[in-house]
Amino acid sequence: MLNLLGTIAGNILSLPGILGLALGLTTRNIFLAAAMGGLVGLAETLLFAGFDMSQIEFLDLFIAIGVGLLAGSVGCAIRIKGTTV
């Protein structure tokens, strides 16, 4: 359980969370923002595994992409809400 929570927290505080949020802030299209965040999660996992697919665990990849999707969507929502207030 601690391994799962550590993986989630690590991804939130790493590239998928921070860069996904920043990329989400650049657009008002929520689908584009989520896609950019998901791509950051995928790229981060591949980068840290040395581009070797045998070194990637499915759970780590799934969590990184999920966190990227959510972070990008939140960034887009922040931009939309900030411009309409």
PDB file of C-alpha atoms in Angstrom:
ATOM      1  CA  MET A   1       0.000   0.000   0.000  1.00  0.00           C
ATOM      2  CA  LEU A   2       2.826   2.389   0.825  1.00  0.00           C
ATOM      3  CA  ASN A   3       4.439   1.642  -2.528  1.00  0.00           C
ATOM      4  CA  LEU A   4       1.240   2.633  -4.345  1.00  0.00           C
ATOM      5  CA  LEU A   5       0.813   5.827  -2.320  1.00  0.00           C
ATOM      6  CA  GLY A   6       4.472   6.713  -2.841  1.00  0.00           C
ATOM      7  CA  THR A   7       4.134   6.213  -6.586  1.00  0.00           C
ATOM      8  CA  ILE A   8       1.067   8.454  -6.734  1.00  0.00           C
ATOM      9  CA  ALA A   9       2.642  11.184  -4.592  1.00  0.00           C
ATOM     10  CA  GLY A  10       5.911  10.992  -6.518  1.00  0.00           C
ATOM     11  CA  ASN A  11       4.107  11.511  -9.807  1.00  0.00           C
ATOM     12  CA  ILE A  12       2.076  14.414  -8.468  1.00  0.00           C
ATOM     13  CA  LEU A  13       5.239  16.177  -7.304  1.00  0.00           C
ATOM     14  CA  SER A  14       7.256  15.182 -10.387  1.00  0.00           C
ATOM     15  CA  LEU A  15       6.970  15.967 -14.097  1.00  0.00           C
ATOM     16  CA  PRO A  16       3.439  14.652 -14.772  1.00  0.00           C
ATOM     17  CA  GLY A  17       1.924  16.750 -12.002  1.00  0.00           C
ATOM     18  CA  ILE A  18       3.843  19.981 -12.314  1.00  0.00           C
ATOM     19  CA  LEU A  19       4.515  20.081 -16.052  1.00  0.00           C
ATOM     20  CA  GLY A  20       1.064  18.670 -16.819  1.00  0.00           C
ATOM     21  CA  LEU A  21      -0.502  21.496 -14.814  1.00  0.00           C
ATOM     22  CA  ALA A  22       1.691  24.077 -16.533  1.00  0.00           C
ATOM     23  CA  LEU A  23       0.844  22.761 -19.989  1.00  0.00           C
ATOM     24  CA  GLY A  24      -2.839  22.696 -19.068  1.00  0.00           C
ATOM     25  CA  LEU A  25      -2.623  26.383 -18.216  1.00  0.00           C
ATOM     26  CA  THR A  26      -1.585  27.156 -21.784  1.00  0.00           C
ATOM     27  CA  THR A  27      -4.879  26.177 -23.428  1.00  0.00           C
ATOM     28  CA  ARG A  28      -8.619  26.477 -22.925  1.00  0.00           C
ATOM     29  CA  ASN A  29      -9.353  23.170 -24.664  1.00  0.00           C
ATOM     30  CA  ILE A  30      -9.722  20.588 -21.885  1.00  0.00           C
ATOM     31  CA  PHE A  31      -9.146  17.606 -24.179  1.00  0.00           C
ATOM     32  CA  LEU A  32      -5.914  19.070 -25.543  1.00  0.00           C
ATOM     33  CA  ALA A  33      -4.760  19.906 -22.010  1.00  0.00           C
ATOM     34  CA  ALA A  34      -5.479  16.377 -20.795  1.00  0.00           C
ATOM     35  CA  ALA A  35      -3.695  14.881 -23.812  1.00  0.00           C
ATOM     36  CA  MET A  36      -0.604  17.023 -23.222  1.00  0.00           C
ATOM     37  CA  GLY A  37      -0.555  16.005 -19.556  1.00  0.00           C
ATOM     38  CA  GLY A  38      -0.892  12.340 -20.480  1.00  0.00           C
ATOM     39  CA  LEU A  39       1.976  12.635 -22.957  1.00  0.00           C
ATOM     40  CA  VAL A  40       4.144  14.158 -20.240  1.00  0.00           C
ATOM     41  CA  GLY A  41       3.338  11.196 -17.996  1.00  0.00           C
ATOM     42  CA  LEU A  42       4.249   8.751 -20.748  1.00  0.00           C
ATOM     43  CA  ALA A  43       7.453  10.605 -21.644  1.00  0.00           C
ATOM     44  CA  GLU A  44       8.536  10.840 -17.996  1.00  0.00           C
ATOM     45  CA  THR A  45       8.079   7.116 -17.455  1.00  0.00           C
ATOM     46  CA  LEU A  46       9.987   6.257 -20.622  1.00  0.00           C
ATOM     47  CA  LEU A  47      12.751   8.725 -19.795  1.00  0.00           C
ATOM     48  CA  PHE A  48      13.338   7.390 -16.282  1.00  0.00           C
ATOM     49  CA  ALA A  49      13.277   3.788 -17.562  1.00  0.00           C
ATOM     50  CA  GLY A  50      15.970   4.589 -20.099  1.00  0.00           C
ATOM     51  CA  PHE A  51      13.568   4.017 -23.019  1.00  0.00           C
ATOM     52  CA  ASP A  52      13.568   0.290 -22.198  1.00  0.00           C
ATOM     53  CA  MET A  53      10.010  -1.070 -22.178  1.00  0.00           C
ATOM     54  CA  SER A  54      11.070  -4.105 -20.129  1.00  0.00           C
ATOM     55  CA  GLN A  55      11.942  -1.811 -17.210  1.00  0.00           C
ATOM     56  CA  ILE A  56       8.490  -0.196 -17.048  1.00  0.00           C
ATOM     57  CA  GLU A  57       5.842  -1.568 -14.734  1.00  0.00           C
ATOM     58  CA  PHE A  58       2.260  -1.199 -15.943  1.00  0.00           C
ATOM     59  CA  LEU A  59       1.078   0.312 -12.645  1.00  0.00           C
ATOM     60  CA  ASP A  60       3.742   3.032 -12.750  1.00  0.00           C
ATOM     61  CA  LEU A  61       2.897   3.887 -16.339  1.00  0.00           C
ATOM     62  CA  PHE A  62      -0.849   3.910 -15.620  1.00  0.00           C
ATOM     63  CA  ILE A  63      -0.439   6.182 -12.598  1.00  0.00           C
ATOM     64  CA  ALA A  64       1.902   8.586 -14.416  1.00  0.00           C
ATOM     65  CA  ILE A  65      -0.478   8.950 -17.359  1.00  0.00           C
ATOM     66  CA  GLY A  66      -3.491   9.298 -15.032  1.00  0.00           C
ATOM     67  CA  VAL A  67      -1.798  11.991 -12.956  1.00  0.00           C
ATOM     68  CA  GLY A  68      -0.781  13.802 -16.156  1.00  0.00           C
ATOM     69  CA  LEU A  69      -4.348  13.668 -17.481  1.00  0.00           C
ATOM     70  CA  LEU A  70      -5.753  15.036 -14.232  1.00  0.00           C
ATOM     71  CA  ALA A  71      -3.088  17.720 -13.874  1.00  0.00           C
ATOM     72  CA  GLY A  72      -3.613  18.935 -17.428  1.00  0.00           C
ATOM     73  CA  SER A  73      -7.375  19.077 -16.888  1.00  0.00           C
ATOM     74  CA  VAL A  74      -6.960  20.985 -13.624  1.00  0.00           C
ATOM     75  CA  GLY A  75      -4.608  23.457 -15.309  1.00  0.00           C
ATOM     76  CA  CYS A  76      -7.150  24.047 -18.051  1.00  0.00           C
ATOM     77  CA  ALA A  77      -9.926  24.493 -15.492  1.00  0.00           C
ATOM     78  CA  ILE A  78      -7.805  27.036 -13.624  1.00  0.00           C
ATOM     79  CA  ARG A  79      -7.285  28.999 -16.838  1.00  0.00           C
ATOM     80  CA  ILE A  80     -10.972  28.893 -17.774  1.00  0.00           C
ATOM     81  CA  LYS A  81     -12.152  29.890 -14.293  1.00  0.00           C
ATOM     82  CA  GLY A  82      -9.483  32.583 -13.996  1.00  0.00           C
ATOM     83  CA  THR A  83     -10.497  34.251 -17.239  1.00  0.00           C
ATOM     84  CA  THR A  84     -14.218  34.287 -16.529  1.00  0.00           C
ATOM     85  CA  VAL A  85     -14.112  35.788 -13.028  1.00  0.00           C
TER      86      VAL A  85
END
